[in-house]
Tab-separated table of N, CA and C in Angstrom:
chain	number	residue	atom	x	y	z
D	8	MET	N	117.915	72.036	155.031
D	8	MET	CA	117.582	71.325	153.832
D	8	MET	C	118.880	71.071	153.076
D	9	LYS	N	119.168	69.795	152.772
D	9	LYS	CA	120.386	69.441	152.076
D	9	LYS	C	120.214	69.673	150.583
D	10	SER	N	121.194	70.296	149.982
D	10	SER	CA	121.143	70.602	148.557
D	10	SER	C	121.820	69.486	147.770
D	11	HIS	N	121.203	69.063	146.684
D	11	HIS	CA	121.774	68.054	145.805
D	11	HIS	C	121.928	68.650	144.419
D	12	ASN	N	123.106	68.457	143.821
D	12	ASN	CA	123.321	68.924	142.459
D	12	ASN	C	122.863	67.853	141.484
D	13	HIS	N	122.070	68.232	140.523
D	13	HIS	CA	121.580	67.331	139.492
D	13	HIS	C	122.072	67.847	138.152
D	14	SER	N	122.397	66.917	137.244
D	14	SER	CA	122.825	67.362	135.922
D	14	SER	C	121.619	67.842	135.137
D	15	ILE	N	121.803	68.917	134.402
D	15	ILE	CA	120.745	69.494	133.579
D	15	ILE	C	121.072	69.185	132.122
D	16	LEU	N	120.181	68.471	131.466
D	16	LEU	CA	120.320	68.145	130.056
D	16	LEU	C	119.253	68.898	129.291
D	17	LYS	N	119.489	69.161	128.038
D	17	LYS	CA	118.473	69.819	127.221
D	17	LYS	C	117.596	68.754	126.576
D	18	ALA	N	116.280	68.974	126.600
D	18	ALA	CA	115.324	68.072	125.966
D	18	ALA	C	114.458	68.890	125.029
D	19	ASN	N	114.628	68.688	123.745
D	19	ASN	CA	113.863	69.428	122.754
D	19	ASN	C	112.426	68.938	122.756
D	20	CYS	N	111.489	69.830	122.897
D	20	CYS	CA	110.069	69.480	122.895
D	20	CYS	C	109.408	69.811	121.567
D	21	GLY	N	110.187	70.220	120.599
D	21	GLY	CA	109.641	70.545	119.285
D	21	GLY	C	109.595	69.320	118.384
D	22	LEU	N	109.016	69.475	117.235
D	22	LEU	CA	108.875	68.394	116.271
D	22	LEU	C	110.205	68.115	115.586
D	23	PHE	N	110.598	66.862	115.534
D	23	PHE	CA	111.810	66.390	114.866
D	23	PHE	C	113.088	66.985	115.445
D	24	GLY	N	113.031	67.493	116.664
D	24	GLY	CA	114.223	68.066	117.259
D	24	GLY	C	115.128	66.987	117.821
D	25	ILE	N	116.400	67.241	117.758
D	25	ILE	CA	117.366	66.327	118.357
D	25	ILE	C	118.158	67.144	119.355
D	26	SER	N	118.137	66.710	120.606
D	26	SER	CA	118.866	67.463	121.623
D	26	SER	C	120.312	66.998	121.656
D	27	ASP	N	121.174	67.854	122.102
D	27	ASP	CA	122.577	67.498	122.252
D	27	ASP	C	122.689	66.418	123.304
D	28	ASP	N	123.609	65.526	123.106
D	28	ASP	CA	123.732	64.363	123.982
D	28	ASP	C	124.860	64.579	124.994
D	29	TYR	N	124.794	65.669	125.717
D	29	TYR	CA	125.803	65.932	126.722
D	29	TYR	C	125.189	66.727	127.869
D	30	ILE	N	125.886	66.718	128.966
D	30	ILE	CA	125.430	67.459	130.136
D	30	ILE	C	125.727	68.933	129.919
D	31	GLU	N	124.705	69.740	130.040
D	31	GLU	CA	124.838	71.178	129.847
D	31	GLU	C	125.505	71.827	131.056
D	32	LYS	N	125.044	71.456	132.242
D	32	LYS	CA	125.610	71.994	133.479
D	32	LYS	C	125.059	71.190	134.651
D	33	TYR	N	125.616	71.406	135.815
D	33	TYR	CA	125.085	70.811	137.032
D	33	TYR	C	124.295	71.872	137.766
D	34	GLN	N	123.148	71.497	138.254
D	34	GLN	CA	122.256	72.469	138.879
D	34	GLN	C	121.620	71.871	140.125
D	35	SER	N	121.713	72.578	141.204
D	35	SER	CA	120.982	72.218	142.412
D	35	SER	C	119.598	72.839	142.299
D	36	LEU	N	118.568	72.036	142.489
D	36	LEU	CA	117.215	72.587	142.446
D	36	LEU	C	117.006	73.583	143.579
D	37	ASP	N	117.658	73.351	144.704
D	37	ASP	CA	117.581	74.314	145.804
D	37	ASP	C	118.139	75.665	145.365
D	38	GLU	N	119.302	75.653	144.708
D	38	GLU	CA	119.908	76.904	144.255
D	38	GLU	C	119.050	77.594	143.203
D	39	LYS	N	118.395	76.819	142.365
D	39	LYS	CA	117.580	77.398	141.297
D	39	LYS	C	116.318	78.052	141.833
D	40	PHE	N	115.656	77.416	142.808
D	40	PHE	CA	114.347	77.888	143.237
D	40	PHE	C	114.318	78.544	144.610
D	41	ILE	N	115.306	78.282	145.440
D	41	ILE	CA	115.264	78.827	146.797
D	41	ILE	C	116.276	79.957	146.911
D	42	LYS	N	115.776	81.174	146.813
D	42	LYS	CA	116.633	82.358	146.916
D	42	LYS	C	116.743	82.826	148.362
D	43	ASN	N	115.706	82.587	149.140
D	43	ASN	CA	115.671	82.994	150.538
D	43	ASN	C	115.102	81.827	151.338
D	44	LYS	N	115.995	81.038	151.930
D	44	LYS	CA	115.607	79.790	152.596
D	44	LYS	C	114.543	79.990	153.669
D	45	SER	N	114.653	81.061	154.432
D	45	SER	CA	113.720	81.263	155.548
D	45	SER	C	112.325	81.673	155.084
D	46	SER	N	112.193	82.069	153.817
D	46	SER	CA	110.877	82.497	153.334
D	46	SER	C	110.308	81.564	152.262
D	47	THR	N	110.952	80.420	152.049
D	47	THR	CA	110.503	79.475	151.031
D	47	THR	C	109.857	78.268	151.691
D	48	PHE	N	108.675	77.921	151.198
D	48	PHE	CA	107.896	76.824	151.765
D	48	PHE	C	107.359	75.955	150.643
D	49	PHE	N	106.992	74.722	150.992
D	49	PHE	CA	106.439	73.773	150.027
D	49	PHE	C	105.015	73.420	150.430
D	50	PHE	N	104.123	73.417	149.453
D	50	PHE	CA	102.733	73.020	149.662
D	50	PHE	C	102.416	71.891	148.689
D	51	GLU	N	101.592	70.943	149.122
D	51	GLU	CA	101.074	69.940	148.199
D	51	GLU	C	99.678	70.367	147.782
D	52	ALA	N	99.466	70.496	146.486
D	52	ALA	CA	98.166	70.915	145.963
D	52	ALA	C	97.149	69.787	146.122
D	53	THR	N	95.914	70.163	146.461
D	53	THR	CA	94.819	69.200	146.525
D	53	THR	C	93.632	69.769	145.765
D	54	GLY	N	92.858	68.910	145.166
D	54	GLY	CA	91.667	69.348	144.449
D	54	GLY	C	91.945	69.669	142.993
D	55	ASP	N	90.880	70.070	142.279
D	55	ASP	CA	90.984	70.289	140.836
D	55	ASP	C	90.750	71.735	140.399
D	56	SER	N	90.642	72.649	141.346
D	56	SER	CA	90.259	74.019	140.983
D	56	SER	C	91.313	74.760	140.163
D	57	MET	N	92.563	74.320	140.206
D	57	MET	CA	93.609	75.020	139.456
D	57	MET	C	94.060	74.263	138.206
D	58	GLU	N	93.370	73.151	137.887
D	58	GLU	CA	93.696	72.444	136.644
D	58	GLU	C	93.256	73.279	135.451
D	59	PRO	N	93.997	73.318	134.378
D	59	PRO	CA	95.073	72.426	133.972
D	59	PRO	C	96.480	72.928	134.299
D	60	VAL	N	96.606	73.942	135.122
D	60	VAL	CA	97.931	74.478	135.461
D	60	VAL	C	98.538	73.735	136.644
D	61	VAL	N	97.789	73.607	137.720
D	61	VAL	CA	98.236	72.916	138.932
D	61	VAL	C	97.301	71.737	139.162
D	62	PHE	N	97.893	70.556	139.334
D	62	PHE	CA	97.115	69.346	139.556
D	62	PHE	C	97.243	68.890	141.003
D	63	SER	N	96.233	68.176	141.479
D	63	SER	CA	96.274	67.602	142.817
D	63	SER	C	97.512	66.713	142.923
D	64	GLY	N	98.279	66.895	143.975
D	64	GLY	CA	99.521	66.154	144.166
D	64	GLY	C	100.762	66.923	143.770
D	65	ASP	N	100.618	67.982	142.978
D	65	ASP	CA	101.777	68.804	142.627
D	65	ASP	C	102.362	69.421	143.891
D	66	VAL	N	103.671	69.549	143.903
D	66	VAL	CA	104.343	70.247	144.999
D	66	VAL	C	104.612	71.667	144.522
D	67	LEU	N	104.146	72.632	145.297
D	67	LEU	CA	104.299	74.043	144.957
D	67	LEU	C	105.405	74.656	145.800
D	68	VAL	N	106.308	75.364	145.155
D	68	VAL	CA	107.370	76.091	145.850
D	68	VAL	C	106.865	77.518	146.015
D	69	VAL	N	106.774	77.957	147.265
D	69	VAL	CA	106.161	79.250	147.583
D	69	VAL	C	107.181	80.137	148.284
D	70	ASP	N	107.333	81.350	147.776
D	70	ASP	CA	108.261	82.318	148.368
D	70	ASP	C	107.455	83.456	148.989
D	71	ARG	N	107.607	83.610	150.293
D	71	ARG	CA	106.879	84.655	151.018
D	71	ARG	C	107.548	86.020	150.906
D	72	SER	N	108.785	86.069	150.415
D	72	SER	CA	109.493	87.352	150.353
D	72	SER	C	109.188	88.118	149.065
D	73	ILE	N	108.522	87.487	148.121
D	73	ILE	CA	108.200	88.131	146.846
D	73	ILE	C	106.869	88.865	146.965
D	74	ASP	N	106.836	90.091	146.483
D	74	ASP	CA	105.579	90.841	146.453
D	74	ASP	C	104.681	90.277	145.362
D	75	TRP	N	103.420	90.150	145.675
D	75	TRP	CA	102.461	89.651	144.683
D	75	TRP	C	102.150	90.748	143.681
D	76	VAL	N	101.826	90.319	142.488
D	76	VAL	CA	101.374	91.238	141.450
D	76	VAL	C	100.166	90.618	140.757
D	77	HIS	N	99.399	91.448	140.094
D	77	HIS	CA	98.210	91.019	139.362
D	77	HIS	C	98.542	89.851	138.432
D	78	GLY	N	97.746	88.800	138.511
D	78	GLY	CA	97.882	87.677	137.597
D	78	GLY	C	98.749	86.534	138.075
D	79	LYS	N	99.450	86.705	139.187
D	79	LYS	CA	100.319	85.645	139.693
D	79	LYS	C	99.506	84.581	140.425
D	80	ILE	N	100.043	83.361	140.425
D	80	ILE	CA	99.453	82.294	141.232
D	80	ILE	C	100.042	82.416	142.623
D	81	VAL	N	99.173	82.406	143.610
D	81	VAL	CA	99.583	82.639	144.992
D	81	VAL	C	98.954	81.602	145.916
D	82	ILE	N	99.500	81.538	147.116
D	82	ILE	CA	98.860	80.829	148.216
D	82	ILE	C	98.251	81.906	149.097
D	83	VAL	N	96.972	81.757	149.383
D	83	VAL	CA	96.294	82.687	150.283
D	83	VAL	C	95.776	81.910	151.482
D	84	TYR	N	95.572	82.625	152.564
D	84	TYR	CA	94.916	82.073	153.744
D	84	TYR	C	93.562	82.758	153.800
D	85	LEU	N	92.502	81.987	153.582
D	85	LEU	CA	91.158	82.545	153.496
D	85	LEU	C	90.217	81.766	154.400
D	86	GLU	N	89.650	82.481	155.352
D	86	GLU	CA	88.654	81.897	156.255
D	86	GLU	C	89.135	80.585	156.876
D	87	GLY	N	90.402	80.583	157.323
D	87	GLY	CA	90.925	79.432	158.057
D	87	GLY	C	91.546	78.332	157.233
D	88	GLN	N	91.688	78.538	155.935
D	88	GLN	CA	92.335	77.498	155.135
D	88	GLN	C	93.240	78.098	154.063
D	89	PHE	N	94.281	77.338	153.722
D	89	PHE	CA	95.174	77.742	152.639
D	89	PHE	C	94.543	77.363	151.307
D	90	MET	N	94.695	78.235	150.323
D	90	MET	CA	94.175	77.997	148.976
D	90	MET	C	95.203	78.460	147.954
D	91	CYS	N	95.240	77.775	146.836
D	91	CYS	CA	96.072	78.169	145.701
D	91	CYS	C	95.143	78.741	144.640
D	92	LYS	N	95.372	79.998	144.251
D	92	LYS	CA	94.514	80.674	143.268
D	92	LYS	C	95.342	81.677	142.468
D	93	ARG	N	94.799	82.093	141.347
D	93	ARG	CA	95.386	83.210	140.602
D	93	ARG	C	94.805	84.487	141.194
D	94	LEU	N	95.672	85.436	141.526
D	94	LEU	CA	95.245	86.659	142.189
D	94	LEU	C	95.080	87.777	141.162
D	95	LEU	N	93.904	88.364	141.153
D	95	LEU	CA	93.611	89.452	140.219
D	95	LEU	C	93.224	90.708	140.989
D	96	LYS	N	93.700	91.831	140.535
D	96	LYS	CA	93.342	93.129	141.111
D	96	LYS	C	92.349	93.779	140.167
D	97	SER	N	91.196	94.146	140.703
D	97	SER	CA	90.162	94.776	139.876
D	97	SER	C	89.729	96.072	140.548
D	98	PRO	N	88.930	96.895	139.877
D	98	PRO	CA	88.425	98.114	140.510
D	98	PRO	C	87.622	97.828	141.784
D	99	ARG	N	87.075	96.624	141.876
D	99	ARG	CA	86.304	96.247	143.071
D	99	ARG	C	87.169	95.629	144.162
D	100	GLY	N	88.447	95.467	143.903
D	100	GLY	CA	89.341	94.881	144.898
D	100	GLY	C	90.011	93.624	144.379
D	101	ILE	N	90.263	92.699	145.283
D	101	ILE	CA	90.980	91.474	144.946
D	101	ILE	C	89.995	90.368	144.596
D	102	ILE	N	90.328	89.665	143.521
D	102	ILE	CA	89.550	88.502	143.091
D	102	ILE	C	90.491	87.306	143.047
D	103	LEU	N	90.037	86.181	143.571
D	103	LEU	CA	90.777	84.929	143.477
D	103	LEU	C	90.129	84.094	142.384
D	104	ARG	N	90.931	83.695	141.407
D	104	ARG	CA	90.389	82.962	140.266
D	104	ARG	C	90.999	81.566	140.186
D	105	SER	N	90.146	80.594	139.958
D	105	SER	CA	90.575	79.228	139.677
D	105	SER	C	90.875	79.117	138.191
D	106	GLU	N	91.768	78.224	137.822
D	106	GLU	CA	92.031	77.960	136.407
D	106	GLU	C	90.925	77.091	135.820
D	107	ASN	N	90.331	76.246	136.635
D	107	ASN	CA	89.245	75.366	136.214
D	107	ASN	C	87.961	76.191	136.140
D	108	LYS	N	87.389	76.289	134.969
D	108	LYS	CA	86.209	77.140	134.750
D	108	LYS	C	84.966	76.646	135.485
D	109	LEU	N	85.003	75.431	136.041
D	109	LEU	CA	83.867	74.925	136.822
D	109	LEU	C	83.799	75.570	138.208
D	110	HIS	N	84.862	76.273	138.585
D	110	HIS	CA	84.918	76.934	139.893
D	110	HIS	C	84.739	78.438	139.713
D	111	ARG	N	83.958	79.027	140.578
D	111	ARG	CA	83.666	80.469	140.494
D	111	ARG	C	84.773	81.309	141.117
D	112	ASP	N	84.844	82.557	140.662
D	112	ASP	CA	85.747	83.528	141.275
D	112	ASP	C	85.319	83.786	142.712
D	113	ILE	N	86.293	84.174	143.525
D	113	ILE	CA	86.016	84.589	144.900
D	113	ILE	C	86.371	86.065	145.005
D	114	GLN	N	85.393	86.893	145.276
D	114	GLN	CA	85.614	88.329	145.489
D	114	GLN	C	85.947	88.522	146.965
D	115	ILE	N	87.105	89.084	147.255
D	115	ILE	CA	87.516	89.307	148.641
D	115	ILE	C	86.833	90.562	149.163
D	116	THR	N	86.257	90.437	150.357
D	116	THR	CA	85.607	91.576	151.010
D	116	THR	C	86.334	91.883	152.312
D	117	GLU	N	86.085	93.065	152.846
D	117	GLU	CA	86.727	93.480	154.097
D	117	GLU	C	86.354	92.583	155.264
D	118	GLU	N	85.192	91.952	155.198
D	118	GLU	CA	84.731	91.110	156.300
D	118	GLU	C	85.453	89.765	156.352
D	119	MET	N	86.101	89.391	155.276
D	119	MET	CA	86.749	88.078	155.196
D	119	MET	C	88.078	88.073	155.933
D	120	ASP	N	88.387	86.926	156.548
D	120	ASP	CA	89.697	86.680	157.140
D	120	ASP	C	90.604	86.254	155.986
D	121	PHE	N	91.449	87.180	155.511
D	121	PHE	CA	92.184	86.970	154.267
D	121	PHE	C	93.615	87.465	154.386
D	122	LEU	N	94.554	86.660	153.864
D	122	LEU	CA	95.966	87.026	153.844
D	122	LEU	C	96.599	86.436	152.588
D	123	ILE	N	97.336	87.252	151.850
D	123	ILE	CA	98.137	86.730	150.740
D	123	ILE	C	99.393	86.163	151.380
D	124	TRP	N	99.509	84.849	151.376
D	124	TRP	CA	100.545	84.169	152.143
D	124	TRP	C	101.879	84.125	151.409
D	125	GLY	N	101.861	83.902	150.099
D	125	GLY	CA	103.104	83.847	149.338
D	125	GLY	C	102.839	83.613	147.864
D	126	VAL	N	103.879	83.794	147.058
D	126	VAL	CA	103.788	83.645	145.606
D	126	VAL	C	104.349	82.282	145.210
D	127	VAL	N	103.597	81.567	144.378
D	127	VAL	CA	104.072	80.279	143.863
D	127	VAL	C	105.115	80.569	142.789
D	128	ILE	N	106.334	80.071	143.000
D	128	ILE	CA	107.421	80.353	142.059
D	128	ILE	C	107.784	79.146	141.205
D	129	ALA	N	107.362	77.958	141.627
D	129	ALA	CA	107.677	76.743	140.866
D	129	ALA	C	106.750	75.629	141.327
D	130	GLN	N	106.714	74.583	140.525
D	130	GLN	CA	105.932	73.416	140.910
D	130	GLN	C	106.638	72.169	140.409
D	131	ALA	N	106.384	71.065	141.092
D	131	ALA	CA	106.933	69.769	140.692
D	131	ALA	C	105.783	68.786	140.605
D	132	ARG	N	105.819	67.965	139.566
D	132	ARG	CA	104.745	66.994	139.346
D	132	ARG	C	105.366	65.622	139.137
D	133	ASP	N	104.834	64.632	139.842
D	133	ASP	CA	105.270	63.251	139.684
D	133	ASP	C	104.598	62.686	138.435
D	134	LEU	N	105.371	62.429	137.405
D	134	LEU	CA	104.824	61.972	136.130
D	134	LEU	C	104.847	60.453	135.975
D	135	ARG	N	105.270	59.732	137.008
D	135	ARG	CA	105.343	58.273	136.882
D	135	ARG	C	103.985	57.640	136.630
D	136	ASN	N	102.920	58.223	137.155
D	136	ASN	CA	101.583	57.667	136.959
D	136	ASN	C	100.697	58.594	136.141
D	137	PHE	N	101.285	59.480	135.398
D	137	PHE	CA	100.543	60.489	134.645
D	137	PHE	C	100.075	59.922	133.319
């Protein structure tokens, strides 16, 4: 994967803010998000179950070398398909939660074919048609 350095500018998102009109630094997105090249993968999100956090079409940067912790957004392999969900640890075990309240939680059982595949560390969204 070829790394490209992009200039990083500050953009104030507050009310009446004025950002400095100069380049703060040069930053390669690869250097910022890819700490371990062999364990970093990209997924394209599909569906609406993770809205309003993750939208269909978002590119998710997933690191398999990071240990998952309660509350993180992860990619799991469940019953033959990859899914993006928030992972919760409860007294009953692992629960996969969608951000969209129209989707129900998934309680993981021992009978399920289940693997925590990796932790989502970043996402990119094409805002040209947003």
